[in-house]
């Protein structure tokens, strides 16, 4: 057999019964050596066990700071929207307490 570079190399062959008996050891060998093993049934190739190739992910931009420059702050973001909100909240709270027959 030849590789994509045109260099000849021999693939190790193994019968299905032997593969079944030694499956985990075969997987470890393939991972360690990086060489494929062809599984045969009655002398005919039926499957190939080859090392996994990690997917080549495109580099991503970091998430931290990804939204930088997309938001515009208008006005005071720390102060209350309605300067009178506390008085309104207290009045509403007192009203609910009265309706429930409770007091503060």
PDB file of C-alpha atoms in Angstrom:
ATOM      1  CA  UNK A   1       0.000   0.000   0.000  1.00  0.00           C
ATOM      2  CA  UNK A   2       1.116   3.563  -0.505  1.00  0.00           C
ATOM      3  CA  UNK A   3       0.489   6.697   1.456  1.00  0.00           C
ATOM      4  CA  UNK A   4      -0.636  10.024   0.004  1.00  0.00           C
ATOM      5  CA  UNK A   5       3.041  11.025  -0.219  1.00  0.00           C
ATOM      6  CA  UNK A   6       3.745   8.016  -2.454  1.00  0.00           C
ATOM      7  CA  UNK A   7       5.858   6.220   0.177  1.00  0.00           C
ATOM      8  CA  UNK A   8       5.182   2.477   0.407  1.00  0.00           C
ATOM      9  CA  UNK A   9       4.285   1.101   3.833  1.00  0.00           C
ATOM     10  CA  UNK A  10       2.839  -2.195   5.015  1.00  0.00           C
ATOM     11  CA  UNK A  11      -0.381  -2.212   6.982  1.00  0.00           C
ATOM     12  CA  UNK A  12      -0.569  -4.762   9.765  1.00  0.00           C
ATOM     13  CA  UNK A  13      -3.393  -7.283   9.225  1.00  0.00           C
ATOM     14  CA  UNK A  14      -5.301  -9.160  11.896  1.00  0.00           C
ATOM     15  CA  UNK A  15      -8.118 -11.691  11.801  1.00  0.00           C
ATOM     16  CA  UNK A  16     -11.498 -10.740  13.228  1.00  0.00           C
ATOM     17  CA  UNK A  17     -11.332 -13.430  15.950  1.00  0.00           C
ATOM     18  CA  UNK A  18      -7.928 -12.198  17.140  1.00  0.00           C
ATOM     19  CA  UNK A  19      -9.141  -8.584  17.038  1.00  0.00           C
ATOM     20  CA  UNK A  20     -12.190  -9.534  19.118  1.00  0.00           C
ATOM     21  CA  UNK A  21      -9.953 -11.154  21.735  1.00  0.00           C
ATOM     22  CA  UNK A  22      -7.411  -8.311  21.860  1.00  0.00           C
ATOM     23  CA  UNK A  23      -9.534  -5.289  20.935  1.00  0.00           C
ATOM     24  CA  UNK A  24      -8.467  -2.932  23.749  1.00  0.00           C
ATOM     25  CA  UNK A  25      -4.781  -3.819  23.373  1.00  0.00           C
ATOM     26  CA  UNK A  26      -5.028  -3.255  19.607  1.00  0.00           C
ATOM     27  CA  UNK A  27      -6.608   0.170  20.155  1.00  0.00           C
ATOM     28  CA  UNK A  28      -3.799   1.089  22.560  1.00  0.00           C
ATOM     29  CA  UNK A  29      -1.208  -0.067  19.994  1.00  0.00           C
ATOM     30  CA  UNK A  30      -2.792   1.991  17.216  1.00  0.00           C
ATOM     31  CA  UNK A  31      -2.848   5.042  19.458  1.00  0.00           C
ATOM     32  CA  UNK A  32       0.777   4.550  20.538  1.00  0.00           C
ATOM     33  CA  UNK A  33       2.286   3.780  17.125  1.00  0.00           C
ATOM     34  CA  UNK A  34      -0.027   5.840  14.919  1.00  0.00           C
ATOM     35  CA  UNK A  35      -0.174   2.949  12.409  1.00  0.00           C
ATOM     36  CA  UNK A  36      -3.395   1.510  11.041  1.00  0.00           C
ATOM     37  CA  UNK A  37      -4.413  -2.136  11.426  1.00  0.00           C
ATOM     38  CA  UNK A  38      -6.644  -3.864   8.877  1.00  0.00           C
ATOM     39  CA  UNK A  39      -9.142  -6.380  10.232  1.00  0.00           C
ATOM     40  CA  UNK A  40      -9.809  -9.358   7.987  1.00  0.00           C
ATOM     41  CA  UNK A  41     -12.529 -11.966   7.836  1.00  0.00           C
ATOM     42  CA  UNK A  42     -11.542 -15.167   6.043  1.00  0.00           C
ATOM     43  CA  UNK A  43      -8.540 -13.331   4.611  1.00  0.00           C
ATOM     44  CA  UNK A  44     -10.527 -10.450   3.124  1.00  0.00           C
ATOM     45  CA  UNK A  45     -10.202  -6.930   4.587  1.00  0.00           C
ATOM     46  CA  UNK A  46     -13.440  -5.764   6.233  1.00  0.00           C
ATOM     47  CA  UNK A  47     -12.355  -2.840   8.415  1.00  0.00           C
ATOM     48  CA  UNK A  48      -9.420  -0.649   9.261  1.00  0.00           C
ATOM     49  CA  UNK A  49      -8.569   0.638  12.700  1.00  0.00           C
ATOM     50  CA  UNK A  50      -6.638   3.871  12.370  1.00  0.00           C
ATOM     51  CA  UNK A  51      -5.558   6.559  14.822  1.00  0.00           C
ATOM     52  CA  UNK A  52      -7.938   9.410  15.409  1.00  0.00           C
ATOM     53  CA  UNK A  53      -6.910  12.709  13.907  1.00  0.00           C
ATOM     54  CA  UNK A  54      -7.837  15.653  16.109  1.00  0.00           C
ATOM     55  CA  UNK A  55     -10.026  18.116  14.213  1.00  0.00           C
ATOM     56  CA  UNK A  56      -8.257  21.267  13.087  1.00  0.00           C
ATOM     57  CA  UNK A  57     -10.339  24.029  14.611  1.00  0.00           C
ATOM     58  CA  UNK A  58      -9.994  27.525  13.301  1.00  0.00           C
ATOM     59  CA  UNK A  59      -8.634  29.845  15.968  1.00  0.00           C
ATOM     60  CA  UNK A  60     -11.389  31.825  17.647  1.00  0.00           C
ATOM     61  CA  UNK A  61     -11.276  35.336  18.948  1.00  0.00           C
ATOM     62  CA  UNK A  62     -11.285  35.412  22.742  1.00  0.00           C
ATOM     63  CA  UNK A  63     -14.704  35.831  24.331  1.00  0.00           C
ATOM     64  CA  UNK A  64     -13.446  38.322  26.901  1.00  0.00           C
ATOM     65  CA  UNK A  65     -13.777  41.735  25.325  1.00  0.00           C
ATOM     66  CA  UNK A  66     -15.653  40.480  22.254  1.00  0.00           C
ATOM     67  CA  UNK A  67     -18.344  43.173  22.651  1.00  0.00           C
ATOM     68  CA  UNK A  68     -15.864  46.011  23.193  1.00  0.00           C
ATOM     69  CA  UNK A  69     -16.919  49.151  21.370  1.00  0.00           C
ATOM     70  CA  UNK A  70     -20.447  47.942  20.562  1.00  0.00           C
ATOM     71  CA  UNK A  71     -22.280  49.627  23.455  1.00  0.00           C
ATOM     72  CA  UNK A  72     -22.747  53.336  23.936  1.00  0.00           C
ATOM     73  CA  UNK A  73     -23.551  54.567  27.457  1.00  0.00           C
ATOM     74  CA  UNK A  74     -25.931  57.496  27.566  1.00  0.00           C
ATOM     75  CA  UNK A  75     -26.425  59.418  30.796  1.00  0.00           C
ATOM     76  CA  UNK A  76     -26.003  58.282  34.385  1.00  0.00           C
ATOM     77  CA  UNK A  77     -26.020  54.476  34.650  1.00  0.00           C
ATOM     78  CA  UNK A  78     -25.550  54.373  38.416  1.00  0.00           C
ATOM     79  CA  UNK A  79     -28.226  56.729  39.676  1.00  0.00           C
ATOM     80  CA  UNK A  80     -31.896  55.808  39.972  1.00  0.00           C
ATOM     81  CA  UNK A  81     -34.089  56.298  36.916  1.00  0.00           C
ATOM     82  CA  UNK A  82     -36.703  58.127  38.983  1.00  0.00           C
ATOM     83  CA  UNK A  83     -35.229  60.181  41.852  1.00  0.00           C
ATOM     84  CA  UNK A  84     -38.518  59.743  43.719  1.00  0.00           C
ATOM     85  CA  UNK A  85     -38.567  55.923  43.440  1.00  0.00           C
ATOM     86  CA  UNK A  86     -37.943  55.256  47.135  1.00  0.00           C
ATOM     87  CA  UNK A  87     -40.909  57.394  48.221  1.00  0.00           C
ATOM     88  CA  UNK A  88     -43.133  55.678  45.653  1.00  0.00           C
ATOM     89  CA  UNK A  89     -41.920  52.232  46.784  1.00  0.00           C
ATOM     90  CA  UNK A  90     -42.586  53.026  50.453  1.00  0.00           C
ATOM     91  CA  UNK A  91     -46.085  54.331  49.629  1.00  0.00           C
ATOM     92  CA  UNK A  92     -46.890  51.188  47.609  1.00  0.00           C
ATOM     93  CA  UNK A  93     -45.525  48.955  50.364  1.00  0.00           C
ATOM     94  CA  UNK A  94     -47.529  50.729  53.054  1.00  0.00           C
ATOM     95  CA  UNK A  95     -50.670  50.403  50.904  1.00  0.00           C
ATOM     96  CA  UNK A  96     -50.170  46.649  50.530  1.00  0.00           C
ATOM     97  CA  UNK A  97     -49.563  46.243  54.256  1.00  0.00           C
ATOM     98  CA  UNK A  98     -52.793  48.162  55.008  1.00  0.00           C
ATOM     99  CA  UNK A  99     -54.745  46.007  52.540  1.00  0.00           C
ATOM    100  CA  UNK A 100     -53.454  42.874  54.313  1.00  0.00           C
ATOM    101  CA  UNK A 101     -54.257  44.300  57.754  1.00  0.00           C
ATOM    102  CA  UNK A 102     -50.616  44.560  58.762  1.00  0.00           C
ATOM    103  CA  UNK A 103     -48.511  47.442  59.871  1.00  0.00           C
ATOM    104  CA  UNK A 104     -44.867  48.348  59.503  1.00  0.00           C
TER     105      UNK A 104
END
